[in-house]
Amino acid sequence: MSSSVATPTAADRPTPAHQPATPTPWARAALTAVLATVAVSVILLAFAWPGLTATAGNLPVAVAGNPAQLAQLSAQAPKDLFDVHPAGDRAGAVTMIEKREVYGAIVVGPTPEVLVSSAASPAAAQLLTRVASAVPNATVTDVVPFSTDDPNGAGLAIAGLPLALGGVLGGALISMGVIGAWRRLGAVLAYAVVGGLTLAGILQPWLGVLQGTFWLNAAAIGLAITATAALIVGLDGVIGRAGIAVGAVLTVLIGNPLAGQTQPKEFLLEPWGAVGQWMVPGASGTLMRSLSYFPDADVTFPWLVLTAWLAVGVVLIAAGLGRRRRAVPAG
């Protein structure tokens, strides 16, 4: 009886556990550094450019009073500083402010008065206050001030970025952690309810940033974060993991800087202020500000914008389901 022992070949020998990896070529390392620099430059420009290029102008303001005095005031005001809207009297000007048709008003008469609305925009209120200082004997009245819990409006302005990031984070986690289009859609809708209630609870009864009806604020927040999350989940289903990056760019790098949270949208270069209101951060910021401080304002447009983004996300999720079904060979 004989036996033979096979000699192991090179392919049969075990690979050393700590075999050093092949070093990255110097050209690729340099390219990575360049790409990282480009990325951080784009992020810096996205957040800094809107504020640095903003100029005060075309601010909607109501005017009321004696026609001759108004004509004199208009002649003295800097050109293109205001977009003037006539108001019959002081009460009419206040109504226009409360409906968010204008940011403030100038009421001329025996005792000139400048009406501001710091809750609409601290920057606009400061501008109108400076105008009042140039009018002899003028008084300044803040018609719609911020709450005592958020006297400068800093909390309301800062809340915009975390909500945008919350939508991106929720969409990314659902994309990576949930399999199945219907389950993904269910997770997105559950995120709307749980996230909306939780974040509204933090921003309203806890921090006092939001005012008004809690349930409306919760609905607005839930719709805002879900609109972004659904878009990202849908893009992930259609184009893969790159969809997460596309959704993040649209929301954080484009939408958030153009949202007009810290200054009137009219101050941004045209047409970017208007474009920002068609995106989730701009629409959600306008909606939450109006629900908190301007119950008489028409909020149809921001509700429709957020609903439209959510609908786009749902359609993309369904398209991703169809794409995966076509990819499965018939058995």
CSV table of C-alpha atoms in Angstrom, one decimal:
chain,number,residue,atom,x,y,z
A,1,MET,CA,0.0,0.0,0.0
A,2,SER,CA,1.5,3.3,-1.0
A,3,SER,CA,0.5,6.9,-0.2
A,4,SER,CA,1.5,10.1,-1.7
A,5,VAL,CA,1.5,13.6,-0.2
A,6,ALA,CA,0.6,16.5,-2.5
A,7,THR,CA,2.9,19.4,-2.5
A,8,PRO,CA,1.0,22.6,-1.7
A,9,THR,CA,1.0,25.2,-4.5
A,10,ALA,CA,1.3,28.9,-4.0
A,11,ALA,CA,-2.5,29.3,-4.4
A,12,ASP,CA,-3.0,26.8,-1.6
A,13,ARG,CA,-0.7,28.5,1.0
A,14,PRO,CA,-2.6,30.7,3.5
A,15,THR,CA,-2.2,34.4,3.1
A,16,PRO,CA,-0.5,36.1,6.0
A,17,ALA,CA,-3.0,37.8,8.2
A,18,HIS,CA,-1.1,41.0,8.4
A,19,GLN,CA,0.2,41.2,4.8
A,20,PRO,CA,0.9,44.9,4.1
A,21,ALA,CA,-1.4,46.5,1.6
A,22,THR,CA,-0.1,48.0,-1.6
A,23,PRO,CA,0.7,51.7,-1.0
A,24,THR,CA,-1.6,54.2,-2.7
A,25,PRO,CA,0.1,55.9,-5.7
A,26,TRP,CA,1.4,59.4,-5.0
A,27,ALA,CA,-0.8,60.8,-7.9
A,28,ARG,CA,-3.9,59.3,-6.3
A,29,ALA,CA,-3.0,60.6,-2.9
A,30,ALA,CA,-2.5,64.1,-4.3
A,31,LEU,CA,-5.8,63.9,-6.2
A,32,THR,CA,-7.6,63.0,-3.0
A,33,ALA,CA,-6.2,66.0,-1.3
A,34,VAL,CA,-7.3,68.2,-4.1
A,35,LEU,CA,-10.8,66.8,-4.1
A,36,ALA,CA,-11.1,67.2,-0.3
A,37,THR,CA,-10.1,70.9,-0.8
A,38,VAL,CA,-12.7,71.4,-3.5
A,39,ALA,CA,-15.4,69.8,-1.3
A,40,VAL,CA,-14.6,72.0,1.7
A,41,SER,CA,-14.4,75.1,-0.5
A,42,VAL,CA,-17.8,74.3,-2.0
A,43,ILE,CA,-19.3,74.0,1.6
A,44,LEU,CA,-17.7,77.3,2.6
A,45,LEU,CA,-19.0,79.1,-0.4
A,46,ALA,CA,-22.5,77.5,0.0
A,47,PHE,CA,-22.9,78.9,3.5
A,48,ALA,CA,-20.9,82.2,3.2
A,49,TRP,CA,-21.9,83.4,-0.3
A,50,PRO,CA,-25.6,84.2,0.3
A,51,GLY,CA,-24.8,86.3,3.4
A,52,LEU,CA,-21.8,88.1,1.9
A,53,THR,CA,-23.6,89.0,-1.3
A,54,ALA,CA,-26.9,90.0,0.3
A,55,THR,CA,-27.8,93.7,0.0
A,56,ALA,CA,-30.6,95.6,1.6
A,57,GLY,CA,-33.2,96.4,-1.0
A,58,ASN,CA,-36.7,95.8,-2.4
A,59,LEU,CA,-38.0,95.3,1.2
A,60,PRO,CA,-41.8,95.3,1.1
A,61,VAL,CA,-43.0,98.1,3.4
A,62,ALA,CA,-46.5,99.6,3.9
A,63,VAL,CA,-46.9,103.4,4.0
A,64,ALA,CA,-49.8,105.4,5.3
A,65,GLY,CA,-50.5,109.0,5.9
A,66,ASN,CA,-50.7,112.4,4.1
A,67,PRO,CA,-49.9,112.0,0.4
A,68,ALA,CA,-47.7,115.1,0.4
A,69,GLN,CA,-45.7,113.8,3.4
A,70,LEU,CA,-45.4,110.4,1.8
A,71,ALA,CA,-44.1,111.9,-1.4
A,72,GLN,CA,-41.5,113.9,0.5
A,73,LEU,CA,-40.4,110.8,2.4
A,74,SER,CA,-40.1,108.7,-0.8
A,75,ALA,CA,-37.9,111.4,-2.3
A,76,GLN,CA,-35.6,111.2,0.8
A,77,ALA,CA,-35.4,107.4,0.9
A,78,PRO,CA,-32.5,105.6,-0.8
A,79,LYS,CA,-33.5,104.4,-4.3
A,80,ASP,CA,-34.7,100.7,-4.5
A,81,LEU,CA,-34.5,100.3,-0.7
A,82,PHE,CA,-38.2,99.7,-0.2
A,83,ASP,CA,-41.0,98.1,-2.2
A,84,VAL,CA,-43.8,100.4,-1.2
A,85,HIS,CA,-47.3,99.1,-0.6
A,86,PRO,CA,-50.0,101.8,0.2
A,87,ALA,CA,-52.0,101.4,3.3
A,88,GLY,CA,-55.1,103.4,4.1
A,89,ASP,CA,-54.2,104.0,7.7
A,90,ARG,CA,-52.2,102.6,10.6
A,91,ALA,CA,-54.7,99.8,11.2
A,92,GLY,CA,-54.5,98.8,7.6
A,93,ALA,CA,-50.7,98.8,7.8
A,94,VAL,CA,-50.8,96.6,11.0
A,95,THR,CA,-53.1,94.1,9.2
A,96,MET,CA,-50.6,93.9,6.3
A,97,ILE,CA,-47.8,93.2,8.7
A,98,GLU,CA,-49.8,90.5,10.5
A,99,LYS,CA,-50.6,88.8,7.2
A,100,ARG,CA,-46.8,88.9,6.3
A,101,GLU,CA,-47.5,91.0,3.2
A,102,VAL,CA,-44.9,93.5,4.4
A,103,TYR,CA,-42.1,93.5,6.9
A,104,GLY,CA,-43.1,96.9,8.5
A,105,ALA,CA,-44.7,100.2,7.9
A,106,ILE,CA,-44.1,103.9,7.9
A,107,VAL,CA,-47.1,106.0,9.2
A,108,VAL,CA,-46.6,109.7,8.7
A,109,GLY,CA,-48.7,112.4,10.3
A,110,PRO,CA,-48.4,114.9,13.3
A,111,THR,CA,-46.4,112.2,15.1
A,112,PRO,CA,-44.6,109.9,12.6
A,113,GLU,CA,-44.4,106.2,13.6
A,114,VAL,CA,-42.4,103.4,12.2
A,115,LEU,CA,-43.9,99.9,12.6
A,116,VAL,CA,-41.5,97.0,12.7
A,117,SER,CA,-41.9,93.2,13.1
A,118,SER,CA,-38.9,91.7,14.6
A,119,ALA,CA,-40.5,88.2,14.4
A,120,ALA,CA,-40.7,88.5,10.7
A,121,SER,CA,-37.0,89.5,10.3
A,122,PRO,CA,-34.7,91.1,12.8
A,123,ALA,CA,-32.6,92.4,9.9
A,124,ALA,CA,-35.6,94.2,8.4
A,125,ALA,CA,-36.6,95.5,11.8
A,126,GLN,CA,-33.1,97.0,12.3
A,127,LEU,CA,-33.2,98.6,8.9
A,128,LEU,CA,-36.6,100.3,9.6
A,129,THR,CA,-35.4,101.4,13.0
A,130,ARG,CA,-32.4,103.2,11.4
A,131,VAL,CA,-34.9,104.8,9.0
A,132,ALA,CA,-36.9,106.0,12.0
A,133,SER,CA,-33.9,107.6,13.5
A,134,ALA,CA,-33.7,109.9,10.5
A,135,VAL,CA,-37.3,111.1,10.8
A,136,PRO,CA,-37.8,113.9,13.4
A,137,ASN,CA,-39.9,112.9,16.4
A,138,ALA,CA,-40.6,109.4,15.0
A,139,THR,CA,-41.5,106.6,17.3
A,140,VAL,CA,-40.8,102.9,16.7
A,141,THR,CA,-43.4,100.2,17.6
A,142,ASP,CA,-42.7,96.4,17.3
A,143,VAL,CA,-46.0,95.1,16.2
A,144,VAL,CA,-45.0,91.4,16.2
A,145,PRO,CA,-42.1,90.8,18.6
A,146,PHE,CA,-40.4,87.5,19.4
A,147,SER,CA,-41.4,85.7,22.5
A,148,THR,CA,-39.6,86.2,25.8
A,149,ASP,CA,-38.2,82.7,25.6
A,150,ASP,CA,-36.5,83.6,22.3
A,151,PRO,CA,-36.2,87.4,22.4
A,152,ASN,CA,-33.8,87.7,19.5
A,153,GLY,CA,-35.1,84.9,17.3
A,154,ALA,CA,-31.8,83.1,17.5
A,155,GLY,CA,-33.4,79.8,18.3
A,156,LEU,CA,-35.8,80.0,15.4
A,157,ALA,CA,-33.0,80.8,13.0
A,158,ILE,CA,-30.7,78.1,14.3
A,159,ALA,CA,-33.4,75.5,14.2
A,160,GLY,CA,-33.4,75.5,10.4
A,161,LEU,CA,-30.0,73.6,10.0
A,162,PRO,CA,-30.7,70.8,12.5
A,163,LEU,CA,-34.1,70.2,10.9
A,164,ALA,CA,-32.4,70.0,7.5
A,165,LEU,CA,-29.8,67.6,8.8
A,166,GLY,CA,-32.5,65.6,10.6
A,167,GLY,CA,-34.2,65.0,7.2
A,168,VAL,CA,-30.9,63.9,5.7
A,169,LEU,CA,-29.9,61.7,8.6
A,170,GLY,CA,-33.3,60.0,8.7
A,171,GLY,CA,-33.2,59.3,5.0
A,172,ALA,CA,-29.7,57.9,5.2
A,173,LEU,CA,-30.5,55.6,8.1
A,174,ILE,CA,-33.6,54.3,6.5
A,175,SER,CA,-31.8,53.8,3.2
A,176,MET,CA,-29.0,51.8,4.8
A,177,GLY,CA,-31.0,50.0,7.5
A,178,VAL,CA,-34.4,49.1,5.9
A,179,ILE,CA,-34.8,46.7,3.0
A,180,GLY,CA,-38.0,46.6,1.0
A,181,ALA,CA,-39.7,49.6,-0.7
A,182,TRP,CA,-43.0,49.3,1.3
A,183,ARG,CA,-41.0,48.9,4.6
A,184,ARG,CA,-38.9,51.9,3.7
A,185,LEU,CA,-42.1,54.0,3.0
A,186,GLY,CA,-43.5,52.8,6.3
A,187,ALA,CA,-40.3,53.8,8.1
A,188,VAL,CA,-40.4,57.3,6.4
A,189,LEU,CA,-44.0,57.8,7.5
A,190,ALA,CA,-43.3,56.6,11.0
A,191,TYR,CA,-40.3,59.1,11.1
A,192,ALA,CA,-42.7,61.9,10.2
A,193,VAL,CA,-45.0,61.2,13.2
A,194,VAL,CA,-42.3,60.3,15.8
A,195,GLY,CA,-39.8,62.9,14.6
A,196,GLY,CA,-42.4,65.7,14.3
A,197,LEU,CA,-43.8,65.2,17.8
A,198,THR,CA,-40.4,64.8,19.4
A,199,LEU,CA,-38.8,67.8,17.7
A,200,ALA,CA,-41.8,70.0,18.3
A,201,GLY,CA,-41.7,68.9,22.0
A,202,ILE,CA,-38.1,70.1,22.2
A,203,LEU,CA,-38.6,73.4,20.3
A,204,GLN,CA,-41.9,74.4,21.8
A,205,PRO,CA,-42.7,73.4,25.5
A,206,TRP,CA,-39.0,72.7,26.3
A,207,LEU,CA,-37.0,75.5,24.7
A,208,GLY,CA,-39.8,77.9,23.9
A,209,VAL,CA,-38.6,78.6,20.4
A,210,LEU,CA,-41.9,77.9,18.7
A,211,GLN,CA,-45.2,79.5,19.6
A,212,GLY,CA,-48.8,78.9,18.5
A,213,THR,CA,-50.6,75.5,18.2
A,214,PHE,CA,-48.3,72.6,19.1
A,215,TRP,CA,-50.0,70.1,16.8
A,216,LEU,CA,-49.7,72.3,13.8
A,217,ASN,CA,-46.0,72.9,14.6
A,218,ALA,CA,-45.5,69.1,14.9
A,219,ALA,CA,-47.2,68.5,11.6
A,220,ALA,CA,-45.0,71.2,9.9
A,221,ILE,CA,-41.8,69.7,11.3
A,222,GLY,CA,-42.9,66.1,10.5
A,223,LEU,CA,-43.6,67.1,6.9
A,224,ALA,CA,-40.4,69.0,6.6
A,225,ILE,CA,-38.1,66.2,7.8
A,226,THR,CA,-40.1,63.5,5.9
A,227,ALA,CA,-40.0,65.4,2.7
A,228,THR,CA,-36.2,65.3,2.7
A,229,ALA,CA,-36.0,61.8,4.1
A,230,ALA,CA,-38.4,60.4,1.4
A,231,LEU,CA,-36.4,62.1,-1.3
A,232,ILE,CA,-33.2,60.6,-0.1
A,233,VAL,CA,-34.7,57.1,0.3
A,234,GLY,CA,-36.2,57.4,-3.2
A,235,LEU,CA,-33.0,58.5,-4.8
A,236,ASP,CA,-31.1,55.7,-3.0
A,237,GLY,CA,-33.6,53.2,-4.5
A,238,VAL,CA,-33.2,54.6,-8.0
A,239,ILE,CA,-29.5,55.5,-8.3
A,240,GLY,CA,-27.9,53.7,-5.3
A,241,ARG,CA,-25.9,55.2,-2.4
A,242,ALA,CA,-25.0,58.3,-4.5
A,243,GLY,CA,-28.6,59.3,-3.9
A,244,ILE,CA,-27.9,60.0,-0.3
A,245,ALA,CA,-25.2,62.5,-1.4
A,246,VAL,CA,-27.5,64.1,-3.9
A,247,GLY,CA,-30.2,64.6,-1.4
A,248,ALA,CA,-27.8,66.1,1.2
A,249,VAL,CA,-26.4,68.5,-1.4
A,250,LEU,CA,-29.9,69.7,-2.4
A,251,THR,CA,-31.0,70.2,1.2
A,252,VAL,CA,-27.9,71.3,3.2
A,253,LEU,CA,-25.6,72.9,0.6
A,254,ILE,CA,-28.3,74.5,-1.6
A,255,GLY,CA,-31.6,74.7,0.2
A,256,ASN,CA,-30.4,75.8,3.7
A,257,PRO,CA,-28.2,78.7,2.7
A,258,LEU,CA,-31.1,80.1,0.5
A,259,ALA,CA,-33.8,79.6,3.1
A,260,GLY,CA,-33.7,83.2,4.3
A,261,GLN,CA,-33.7,82.3,8.0
A,262,THR,CA,-31.5,85.1,9.1
A,263,GLN,CA,-32.4,87.9,6.6
A,264,PRO,CA,-35.3,88.7,4.3
A,265,LYS,CA,-35.3,86.6,1.1
A,266,GLU,CA,-35.5,89.9,-0.8
A,267,PHE,CA,-32.0,90.7,0.3
A,268,LEU,CA,-30.5,87.7,-1.5
A,269,LEU,CA,-29.3,88.0,-5.1
A,270,GLU,CA,-32.2,87.5,-7.5
A,271,PRO,CA,-33.6,85.0,-8.1
A,272,TRP,CA,-32.0,83.0,-5.3
A,273,GLY,CA,-34.3,84.3,-2.6
A,274,ALA,CA,-37.4,83.1,-4.4
A,275,VAL,CA,-35.7,79.8,-5.4
A,276,GLY,CA,-35.0,79.1,-1.7
A,277,GLN,CA,-38.7,79.2,-0.9
A,278,TRP,CA,-39.3,76.4,-3.4
A,279,MET,CA,-36.9,74.1,-1.4
A,280,VAL,CA,-37.6,72.2,1.8
A,281,PRO,CA,-35.5,74.4,4.3
A,282,GLY,CA,-37.0,77.7,2.9
A,283,ALA,CA,-40.6,76.4,2.9
A,284,SER,CA,-40.3,74.9,6.3
A,285,GLY,CA,-38.7,78.0,7.9
A,286,THR,CA,-41.3,80.2,6.5
A,287,LEU,CA,-44.1,77.9,7.6
A,288,MET,CA,-42.8,77.5,11.2
A,289,ARG,CA,-42.3,81.3,11.5
A,290,SER,CA,-45.8,82.0,10.3
A,291,LEU,CA,-47.4,79.3,12.5
A,292,SER,CA,-45.6,80.7,15.5
A,293,TYR,CA,-46.1,84.5,15.1
A,294,PHE,CA,-48.4,85.2,12.1
A,295,PRO,CA,-51.6,83.2,12.5
A,296,ASP,CA,-53.3,85.4,9.9
A,297,ALA,CA,-50.7,84.8,7.2
A,298,ASP,CA,-51.5,82.7,4.2
A,299,VAL,CA,-49.4,79.5,4.5
A,300,THR,CA,-50.8,77.6,1.6
A,301,PHE,CA,-47.6,77.9,-0.5
A,302,PRO,CA,-45.1,76.4,2.0
A,303,TRP,CA,-47.5,73.5,2.8
A,304,LEU,CA,-47.8,72.8,-0.9
A,305,VAL,CA,-44.0,73.0,-1.4
A,306,LEU,CA,-43.3,70.5,1.3
A,307,THR,CA,-46.1,68.2,0.2
A,308,ALA,CA,-44.8,68.3,-3.4
A,309,TRP,CA,-41.3,67.3,-2.2
A,310,LEU,CA,-42.8,64.4,-0.2
A,311,ALA,CA,-44.7,63.3,-3.2
A,312,VAL,CA,-41.6,63.3,-5.3
A,313,GLY,CA,-39.9,61.1,-2.7
A,314,VAL,CA,-42.8,58.6,-2.7
A,315,VAL,CA,-42.7,58.4,-6.5
A,316,LEU,CA,-39.0,57.7,-6.4
A,317,ILE,CA,-39.4,55.0,-3.8
A,318,ALA,CA,-42.0,53.3,-6.0
A,319,ALA,CA,-39.7,53.7,-9.0
A,320,GLY,CA,-36.9,52.0,-7.0
A,321,LEU,CA,-39.2,49.1,-6.3
A,322,GLY,CA,-40.0,48.7,-10.0
A,323,ARG,CA,-36.3,48.9,-10.8
A,324,ARG,CA,-35.4,46.1,-8.4
A,325,ARG,CA,-38.3,43.9,-9.7
A,326,ARG,CA,-37.0,44.3,-13.3
A,327,ALA,CA,-33.5,43.4,-12.1
A,328,VAL,CA,-34.7,40.1,-10.7
A,329,PRO,CA,-34.6,37.4,-13.5
A,330,ALA,CA,-37.7,35.5,-14.2
A,331,GLY,CA,-37.5,32.0,-12.6
